[in-house]
CSV table of C-alpha atoms in Angstrom, one decimal:
chain,number,residue,atom,x,y,z
A,1,MET,CA,0.0,0.0,0.0
A,2,ALA,CA,2.7,2.4,1.1
A,3,PHE,CA,4.7,1.3,-2.0
A,4,ARG,CA,1.7,2.2,-4.2
A,5,ARG,CA,1.4,5.6,-2.5
A,6,THR,CA,5.1,6.2,-3.1
A,7,ILE,CA,4.6,5.4,-6.8
A,8,ALA,CA,1.6,7.6,-7.0
A,9,SER,CA,3.3,10.6,-5.4
A,10,CYS,CA,6.4,10.0,-7.6
A,11,PHE,CA,4.1,10.1,-10.6
A,12,PHE,CA,2.5,13.3,-9.2
A,13,VAL,CA,5.8,15.0,-8.8
A,14,LEU,CA,6.9,13.9,-12.3
A,15,CYS,CA,3.7,15.4,-13.7
A,16,LEU,CA,4.4,18.7,-11.9
A,17,LEU,CA,7.9,18.7,-13.2
A,18,ALA,CA,6.7,18.0,-16.7
A,19,ALA,CA,4.1,20.8,-16.5
A,20,GLY,CA,6.7,23.1,-15.0
A,21,THR,CA,9.2,22.5,-17.7
A,22,GLY,CA,6.5,22.8,-20.3
A,23,ARG,CA,5.6,26.2,-19.0
A,24,ALA,CA,9.2,27.3,-18.8
A,25,GLN,CA,9.7,26.4,-22.4
A,26,GLY,CA,6.5,28.2,-23.4
A,27,GLN,CA,4.4,27.1,-26.3
A,28,ARG,CA,5.4,24.6,-28.9
A,29,VAL,CA,5.7,26.2,-32.4
A,30,PRO,CA,5.0,23.7,-35.1
A,31,LEU,CA,6.3,23.8,-38.6
A,32,VAL,CA,3.2,23.3,-40.9
A,33,LYS,CA,2.2,23.0,-44.5
A,34,LEU,CA,-0.6,24.7,-46.4
A,35,PRO,CA,-3.4,22.3,-45.4
A,36,HIS,CA,-2.9,23.3,-41.8
A,37,LEU,CA,-3.6,27.0,-42.7
A,38,GLN,CA,-6.4,26.0,-45.0
A,39,ARG,CA,-8.2,24.4,-42.0
A,40,TYR,CA,-8.7,27.9,-40.7
A,41,LEU,CA,-9.4,29.5,-44.1
A,42,THR,CA,-12.2,27.0,-44.8
A,43,SER,CA,-13.5,26.4,-41.3
A,44,PRO,CA,-17.4,26.5,-41.3
A,45,ALA,CA,-17.4,27.3,-37.6
A,46,ASP,CA,-19.1,30.5,-36.3
A,47,THR,CA,-15.7,31.6,-35.0
A,48,THR,CA,-14.0,34.7,-36.1
A,49,TYR,CA,-10.4,33.9,-36.9
A,50,ILE,CA,-7.9,36.8,-37.0
A,51,ILE,CA,-5.1,35.4,-39.0
A,52,ASN,CA,-2.0,37.6,-38.9
A,53,PHE,CA,1.0,37.0,-41.2
A,54,TRP,CA,4.3,38.1,-39.6
A,55,ALA,CA,7.9,37.2,-39.2
A,56,THR,CA,10.6,37.8,-36.6
A,57,TRP,CA,12.6,39.9,-39.1
A,58,CYS,CA,9.6,42.1,-39.9
A,59,LYS,CA,9.8,45.2,-37.7
A,60,PRO,CA,6.3,46.5,-38.2
A,61,CYS,CA,4.9,43.0,-37.7
A,62,VAL,CA,6.7,42.6,-34.4
A,63,GLU,CA,5.5,46.0,-33.3
A,64,GLU,CA,1.8,45.1,-33.9
A,65,LEU,CA,1.9,41.6,-32.3
A,66,PRO,CA,1.1,42.9,-28.8
A,67,HIS,CA,-2.2,44.3,-30.3
A,68,PHE,CA,-3.2,40.8,-31.4
A,69,GLU,CA,-2.2,39.3,-28.1
A,70,ALA,CA,-4.2,41.9,-26.2
A,71,LEU,CA,-7.2,41.3,-28.4
A,72,GLN,CA,-7.0,37.5,-27.9
A,73,LYS,CA,-6.8,38.0,-24.1
A,74,GLU,CA,-9.8,40.3,-24.2
A,75,TYR,CA,-11.9,37.9,-26.3
A,76,ALA,CA,-10.6,34.7,-24.5
A,77,GLN,CA,-14.1,33.6,-23.6
A,78,LYS,CA,-15.6,34.5,-27.0
A,79,PRO,CA,-15.6,32.7,-30.4
A,80,VAL,CA,-12.7,34.8,-31.5
A,81,LYS,CA,-9.3,33.2,-32.2
A,82,VAL,CA,-6.0,34.9,-33.1
A,83,ILE,CA,-3.7,32.8,-35.3
A,84,LEU,CA,-0.2,34.1,-35.8
A,85,VAL,CA,1.3,32.7,-39.0
A,86,SER,CA,5.0,33.1,-39.0
A,87,LEU,CA,6.6,33.3,-42.4
A,88,ASP,CA,10.1,32.9,-41.0
A,89,PHE,CA,12.2,30.3,-42.9
A,90,ALA,CA,11.9,26.8,-41.6
A,91,LYS,CA,15.6,26.7,-40.8
A,92,ASP,CA,15.1,29.6,-38.3
A,93,LEU,CA,12.4,27.8,-36.2
A,94,GLU,CA,14.7,26.7,-33.4
A,95,LYS,CA,17.2,29.6,-33.7
A,96,LYS,CA,14.8,32.5,-34.0
A,97,VAL,CA,11.1,31.8,-33.9
A,98,ILE,CA,10.8,29.7,-30.7
A,99,PRO,CA,13.1,32.0,-28.7
A,100,PHE,CA,11.1,35.0,-29.9
A,101,VAL,CA,7.8,33.4,-29.0
A,102,ASN,CA,9.1,32.5,-25.5
A,103,ARG,CA,10.8,35.8,-24.9
A,104,ASN,CA,7.6,37.6,-25.7
A,105,LYS,CA,5.4,35.0,-23.9
A,106,LEU,CA,3.0,34.8,-26.9
A,107,GLN,CA,-0.3,33.2,-25.9
A,108,SER,CA,-2.1,33.1,-29.2
A,109,THR,CA,-1.7,30.1,-31.6
A,110,VAL,CA,1.6,30.4,-33.5
A,111,PHE,CA,2.9,28.2,-36.3
A,112,VAL,CA,5.5,28.6,-39.0
A,113,LEU,CA,4.2,28.1,-42.5
A,114,ASP,CA,6.8,26.2,-44.4
A,115,GLU,CA,5.7,26.7,-48.0
A,116,PRO,CA,8.6,28.3,-50.0
A,117,ASP,CA,6.6,28.7,-53.2
A,118,GLN,CA,4.7,31.7,-52.0
A,119,ASN,CA,3.1,32.4,-55.3
A,120,ALA,CA,1.2,29.2,-55.0
A,121,TRP,CA,-0.6,30.0,-51.7
A,122,ILE,CA,-0.7,33.8,-51.3
A,123,PRO,CA,-3.7,34.1,-53.6
A,124,LEU,CA,-5.5,31.5,-51.5
A,125,VAL,CA,-5.3,33.8,-48.5
A,126,ASP,CA,-6.6,36.7,-50.5
A,127,PRO,CA,-6.5,37.5,-54.2
A,128,SER,CA,-5.6,41.1,-53.5
A,129,TRP,CA,-2.6,40.3,-51.3
A,130,SER,CA,0.7,41.3,-53.1
A,131,GLY,CA,2.7,39.5,-50.4
A,132,ALA,CA,3.8,42.4,-48.2
A,133,ILE,CA,3.7,41.7,-44.5
A,134,PRO,CA,2.3,42.5,-42.0
A,135,ALA,CA,-1.0,41.3,-43.5
A,136,THR,CA,-4.1,40.3,-41.6
A,137,LEU,CA,-7.2,38.3,-42.6
A,138,LEU,CA,-10.3,38.3,-40.5
A,139,LEU,CA,-12.8,35.6,-41.4
A,140,ASN,CA,-15.9,33.9,-40.1
A,141,GLY,CA,-16.9,30.8,-42.1
A,142,ALA,CA,-20.4,30.4,-40.7
A,143,ARG,CA,-21.3,34.0,-41.6
A,144,LYS,CA,-19.3,33.9,-44.9
A,145,GLN,CA,-17.5,37.1,-44.0
A,146,ARG,CA,-13.9,38.0,-44.6
A,147,PHE,CA,-11.9,41.1,-44.5
A,148,PHE,CA,-8.2,41.4,-45.6
A,149,VAL,CA,-5.7,44.2,-44.7
A,150,GLU,CA,-2.2,44.4,-46.2
A,151,LYS,CA,-1.0,46.9,-43.6
A,152,PRO,CA,0.0,47.2,-40.0
A,153,LEU,CA,-3.0,47.8,-37.7
A,154,SER,CA,-3.2,50.0,-34.6
A,155,PRO,CA,-5.0,48.6,-31.6
A,156,ALA,CA,-7.9,50.9,-32.4
A,157,GLN,CA,-8.1,49.9,-36.0
A,158,LEU,CA,-8.0,46.2,-35.1
A,159,LYS,CA,-10.8,46.6,-32.5
A,160,GLU,CA,-12.9,48.7,-34.9
A,161,LEU,CA,-12.5,46.1,-37.6
A,162,LEU,CA,-13.6,43.3,-35.4
A,163,THR,CA,-16.5,45.0,-33.8
A,164,SER,CA,-17.9,46.7,-36.9
A,165,LYS,CA,-17.4,43.9,-39.4
A,166,PHE,CA,-17.7,40.8,-37.1
A,167,PRO,CA,-20.1,41.7,-34.4
A,168,LEU,CA,-20.5,38.9,-31.9
A,169,ASN,CA,-24.3,39.1,-31.6
A,170,PRO,CA,-25.6,40.3,-35.0
B,5,MET,CA,-19.3,72.6,-29.0
B,6,ARG,CA,-18.4,70.1,-26.3
B,7,LYS,CA,-21.1,67.7,-27.6
B,8,ARG,CA,-19.6,67.7,-31.0
B,9,TYR,CA,-16.2,66.6,-30.0
B,10,PRO,CA,-16.9,62.8,-29.9
B,11,PHE,CA,-18.6,63.0,-33.3
B,12,LEU,CA,-15.7,64.9,-34.8
B,13,PHE,CA,-13.3,62.5,-33.3
B,14,LEU,CA,-15.2,59.6,-34.6
B,15,MET,CA,-15.4,61.1,-38.1
B,16,SER,CA,-11.6,61.8,-38.2
B,17,VAL,CA,-10.9,58.3,-37.0
B,18,LEU,CA,-13.1,56.9,-39.7
B,19,ALA,CA,-11.5,59.2,-42.3
B,20,LEU,CA,-8.0,58.1,-41.3
B,21,PHE,CA,-9.2,54.6,-41.3
B,22,SER,CA,-10.7,54.6,-44.8
B,23,PHE,CA,-7.6,56.4,-46.1
B,24,ALA,CA,-5.4,53.8,-44.7
B,25,PHE,CA,-7.2,51.1,-46.7
B,26,THR,CA,-7.4,52.9,-50.0
B,27,ALA,CA,-4.1,54.6,-50.2
B,28,ASP,CA,-2.2,52.0,-52.3
B,29,GLU,CA,-5.0,50.4,-54.3
B,30,ALA,CA,-3.9,52.4,-57.4
B,31,GLY,CA,-0.8,51.6,-59.4
B,32,TYR,CA,0.3,50.0,-62.6
B,33,GLN,CA,-1.5,47.0,-64.1
B,34,LEU,CA,-0.2,44.8,-66.9
B,35,GLY,CA,-0.3,46.7,-70.2
B,36,ASP,CA,-0.2,50.1,-68.6
B,37,THR,CA,2.2,52.7,-69.9
B,38,ALA,CA,4.9,53.4,-67.3
B,39,ALA,CA,5.9,57.1,-66.9
B,40,ASP,CA,9.6,58.0,-66.8
B,41,PHE,CA,11.1,59.4,-63.6
B,42,LYS,CA,14.3,61.2,-62.5
B,43,LEU,CA,15.9,59.9,-59.4
B,44,LYS,CA,19.3,60.2,-57.8
B,45,ASN,CA,21.7,57.3,-58.3
B,46,VAL,CA,24.2,56.2,-55.7
B,47,ASN,CA,26.9,57.8,-57.8
B,48,GLY,CA,25.2,61.2,-57.3
B,49,GLN,CA,23.9,61.4,-60.9
B,50,MET,CA,20.3,61.8,-61.8
B,51,VAL,CA,18.9,58.9,-63.8
B,52,SER,CA,15.9,58.6,-66.1
B,53,LEU,CA,14.8,55.7,-68.2
B,54,LYS,CA,15.2,57.7,-71.3
B,55,ASP,CA,18.9,57.9,-70.6
B,56,TYR,CA,19.2,54.2,-71.6
B,57,LYS,CA,19.2,54.7,-75.4
B,58,ASP,CA,19.6,51.1,-76.4
B,59,ALA,CA,17.3,49.4,-73.8
B,60,LYS,CA,14.5,47.2,-75.1
B,61,GLY,CA,13.0,47.5,-71.6
B,62,PHE,CA,13.8,47.4,-67.9
B,63,ILE,CA,13.7,45.3,-64.9
B,64,VAL,CA,12.6,48.0,-62.4
B,65,THR,CA,12.9,46.5,-59.0
B,66,PHE,CA,11.8,48.2,-55.8
B,67,THR,CA,14.3,47.0,-53.1
B,68,CYS,CA,16.1,48.4,-50.1
B,69,ASN,CA,19.1,47.9,-47.8
B,70,THR,CA,17.2,46.6,-44.7
B,71,CYS,CA,14.6,44.0,-45.7
B,72,PRO,CA,15.9,40.5,-45.2
B,73,TYR,CA,14.1,39.3,-48.3
B,74,ALA,CA,15.5,42.2,-50.3
B,75,LYS,CA,19.0,41.2,-49.1
B,76,LEU,CA,18.4,37.6,-50.0
B,77,TYR,CA,17.8,38.7,-53.6
B,78,GLU,CA,20.8,41.1,-54.0
B,79,ASP,CA,23.0,38.5,-55.6
B,80,ARG,CA,20.2,37.2,-57.7
B,81,LEU,CA,19.4,40.8,-58.9
B,82,ILE,CA,23.1,41.2,-59.9
B,83,GLN,CA,22.9,37.9,-61.8
B,84,LEU,CA,19.7,39.1,-63.5
B,85,HIS,CA,21.4,42.3,-64.6
B,86,GLN,CA,24.5,40.5,-65.8
B,87,LYS,CA,22.4,38.1,-67.9
B,88,TYR,CA,19.8,40.5,-69.3
B,89,ALA,CA,21.4,43.9,-69.5
B,90,PRO,CA,23.4,42.7,-72.6
B,91,LYS,CA,20.2,41.5,-74.1
B,92,GLY,CA,18.6,45.0,-73.6
B,93,TYR,CA,16.9,44.6,-70.2
B,94,PRO,CA,19.0,46.3,-67.5
B,95,VAL,CA,18.0,46.2,-63.8
B,96,VAL,CA,17.1,49.5,-62.4
B,97,ALA,CA,16.8,49.2,-58.6
B,98,ILE,CA,14.8,51.8,-56.6
B,99,ASN,CA,14.8,52.2,-52.8
B,100,PRO,CA,11.4,53.7,-51.8
B,101,ASN,CA,11.7,53.4,-48.0
B,102,ASP,CA,11.2,56.5,-45.9
B,103,VAL,CA,14.4,57.3,-44.0
B,104,THR,CA,12.7,58.3,-40.8
B,105,ALA,CA,10.9,55.0,-40.6
B,106,SER,CA,13.9,53.1,-41.8
B,107,PRO,CA,17.2,54.9,-41.1
B,108,GLY,CA,19.2,52.0,-42.6
B,109,ASP,CA,17.7,53.0,-46.0
B,110,SER,CA,19.3,56.5,-46.2
B,111,PHE,CA,21.1,57.6,-49.3
B,112,GLU,CA,24.5,57.2,-47.6
B,113,GLU,CA,23.6,53.7,-46.5
B,114,MET,CA,22.5,53.0,-50.1
B,115,GLN,CA,25.9,54.2,-51.3
B,116,LYS,CA,27.7,52.0,-48.8
B,117,ARG,CA,25.6,48.9,-49.7
B,118,ALA,CA,26.1,49.5,-53.5
B,119,ARG,CA,29.9,49.7,-52.9
B,120,GLN,CA,30.0,46.6,-50.7
B,121,LYS,CA,28.0,44.5,-53.2
B,122,LYS,CA,29.5,46.2,-56.3
B,123,PHE,CA,26.0,46.7,-57.8
B,124,PRO,CA,26.5,46.8,-61.6
B,125,PHE,CA,23.1,48.5,-62.0
B,126,ALA,CA,21.7,51.9,-61.0
B,127,TYR,CA,20.5,52.0,-57.4
B,128,LEU,CA,18.1,55.0,-57.2
B,129,HIS,CA,16.7,56.8,-54.2
B,130,ASP,CA,12.9,57.4,-54.4
B,131,GLU,CA,13.0,60.0,-51.7
B,132,SER,CA,9.6,61.4,-52.2
B,133,GLN,CA,8.1,57.9,-52.7
B,134,GLU,CA,6.2,59.2,-55.7
B,135,VAL,CA,7.6,56.6,-58.1
B,136,ALA,CA,6.7,53.7,-55.8
B,137,ARG,CA,3.2,55.1,-55.3
B,138,LYS,CA,2.8,55.6,-59.1
B,139,TYR,CA,3.8,52.0,-59.7
B,140,GLY,CA,1.7,50.7,-56.9
B,141,ALA,CA,4.7,48.9,-55.4
B,142,THR,CA,3.9,47.5,-52.0
B,143,ARG,CA,6.9,45.5,-50.9
B,144,THR,CA,10.6,45.0,-51.3
B,145,PRO,CA,11.6,43.3,-53.5
B,146,HIS,CA,8.9,44.0,-56.1
B,147,VAL,CA,9.7,43.6,-59.8
B,148,TYR,CA,8.1,45.5,-62.7
B,149,VAL,CA,9.4,44.5,-66.2
B,150,LEU,CA,8.8,47.3,-68.7
B,151,THR,CA,9.0,46.7,-72.4
B,152,ARG,CA,9.6,49.5,-75.0
B,153,THR,CA,6.8,49.6,-77.6
B,154,GLY,CA,7.3,52.5,-80.0
B,155,ASN,CA,7.9,55.5,-77.7
B,156,GLU,CA,6.2,54.0,-74.7
B,157,LEU,CA,7.2,51.7,-71.9
B,158,LYS,CA,4.5,49.0,-71.3
B,159,VAL,CA,4.3,47.0,-68.0
B,160,THR,CA,4.8,43.4,-69.1
B,161,TYR,CA,5.4,41.6,-65.8
B,162,ILE,CA,4.7,42.4,-62.1
B,163,GLY,CA,5.8,40.2,-59.3
B,164,ALA,CA,8.5,38.0,-57.8
B,165,ILE,CA,12.0,37.1,-58.9
B,166,ASP,CA,11.6,33.4,-58.3
B,167,ASP,CA,9.8,30.8,-56.2
B,168,ASN,CA,12.3,30.4,-53.3
B,169,SER,CA,13.5,33.4,-51.5
B,170,GLY,CA,15.2,31.5,-48.7
B,171,ASP,CA,17.3,29.1,-50.7
B,172,PRO,CA,18.6,30.0,-54.2
B,173,GLU,CA,19.7,26.4,-54.6
B,174,LYS,CA,16.1,25.2,-54.4
B,175,VAL,CA,14.6,27.6,-56.9
B,176,GLN,CA,12.5,25.8,-59.4
B,177,LYS,CA,10.7,28.6,-61.2
B,178,ARG,CA,12.5,31.7,-62.2
B,179,TYR,CA,9.5,33.9,-62.8
B,180,THR,CA,11.3,37.1,-63.9
B,181,GLU,CA,13.7,35.3,-66.2
B,182,ALA,CA,10.9,33.3,-67.7
B,183,ALA,CA,9.0,36.6,-68.5
B,184,LEU,CA,12.1,38.1,-70.0
B,185,ASP,CA,12.8,35.0,-72.1
B,186,ASN,CA,9.2,35.2,-73.4
B,187,LEU,CA,9.6,38.9,-74.2
B,188,LEU,CA,13.0,38.5,-75.9
B,189,ALA,CA,11.5,35.7,-78.0
B,190,GLY,CA,8.7,38.1,-79.1
B,191,LYS,CA,6.1,36.0,-77.3
B,192,PRO,CA,3.4,37.0,-74.8
B,193,VAL,CA,4.5,36.5,-71.2
B,194,GLN,CA,3.1,33.2,-69.9
B,195,GLN,CA,3.0,34.1,-66.2
B,196,ALA,CA,2.8,37.8,-66.1
B,197,THR,CA,2.0,38.3,-62.4
B,198,THR,CA,3.3,36.4,-59.4
B,199,LYS,CA,3.1,37.0,-55.6
B,200,ALA,CA,5.9,36.7,-53.0
B,201,ILE,CA,6.4,37.6,-49.4
B,202,GLY,CA,8.3,40.8,-48.8
B,203,CYS,CA,8.7,43.7,-46.4
B,204,THR,CA,6.0,46.3,-46.7
B,205,ILE,CA,7.4,49.6,-48.1
B,206,LYS,CA,8.0,52.0,-45.2
B,207,TRP,CA,5.7,54.9,-46.2
B,208,ARG,CA,6.3,58.4,-44.7
B,209,GLY,CA,3.9,59.1,-42.0
B,210,ASP,CA,3.1,55.5,-41.2
B,211,SER,CA,4.2,54.5,-37.7
């Protein structure tokens, strides 16, 4: 009996340790292919996705990331989901992206889109997108609404976009 | 008066907002006639397209010193020039970034970069950003191939240099070269527009 309790408490401590290290390391940042992004682009859910295209090397992108983080926090209990799509090169995942995400304690969903032939997928995000970043797509599949912006957004612009074009209770 | 303030504020916010989203929708489309310009080259001389008497056209490329994507393409831009300038299509590189927003893109820094990389092509400073606005350029690098037709320069290709910015070794489609090869063979350009990720042009007044 005592033996079992020891095992149980050992297991408990191990779990704590695992959770602890998990938190210390921050979120995992997966390297994904186009279908992963398309799941959001074609989602039929009544969820408003705010998909922001950024990269660690892009200064205006890095400057606007906190606005998306703040919005995600504010709408944590609502069907609003911020997706931060990093366009850093796959080879920079360990060296640049993960340290950046951890240093800035990013809470929104982050992944690196590893699709070097950009001409093949940029038009799928929005036909008007020339490829400049930052760029942001807001979309709600259930309501068949989408809005694309190829510019940095101020917190006020972002909030205004969300509340005017994607009201939670229409 | 006090009552009006929130309304005025709202209106000005809305006005700013709508401006922000319409500012760069204009610009050249395929088949448009490109206007000439006069911009300062890194050697201090003013350069216009009409100065190139023998050119059949141009590879006008909006680029800069600071954007990692633009830097990744510097060597490939040099190769493009070396391959196509003798065939009548020189590269004309234009840096449109605002110096206040991007100090690394000042004229002096352009001169330094051009010396370091030994640019064989003109590297021009679009200080007023008027040329970039007229073209409708949005990012660096952003290529516009112009082809001389009579006295006019027609836009014949808009887009990317190739399909792999990160790794020149893995490039499979050389979009700009393919367009130039079509043009030099007297054929219509097969893929006349392409998209690529790049750094947004740092416009004056933007934060």
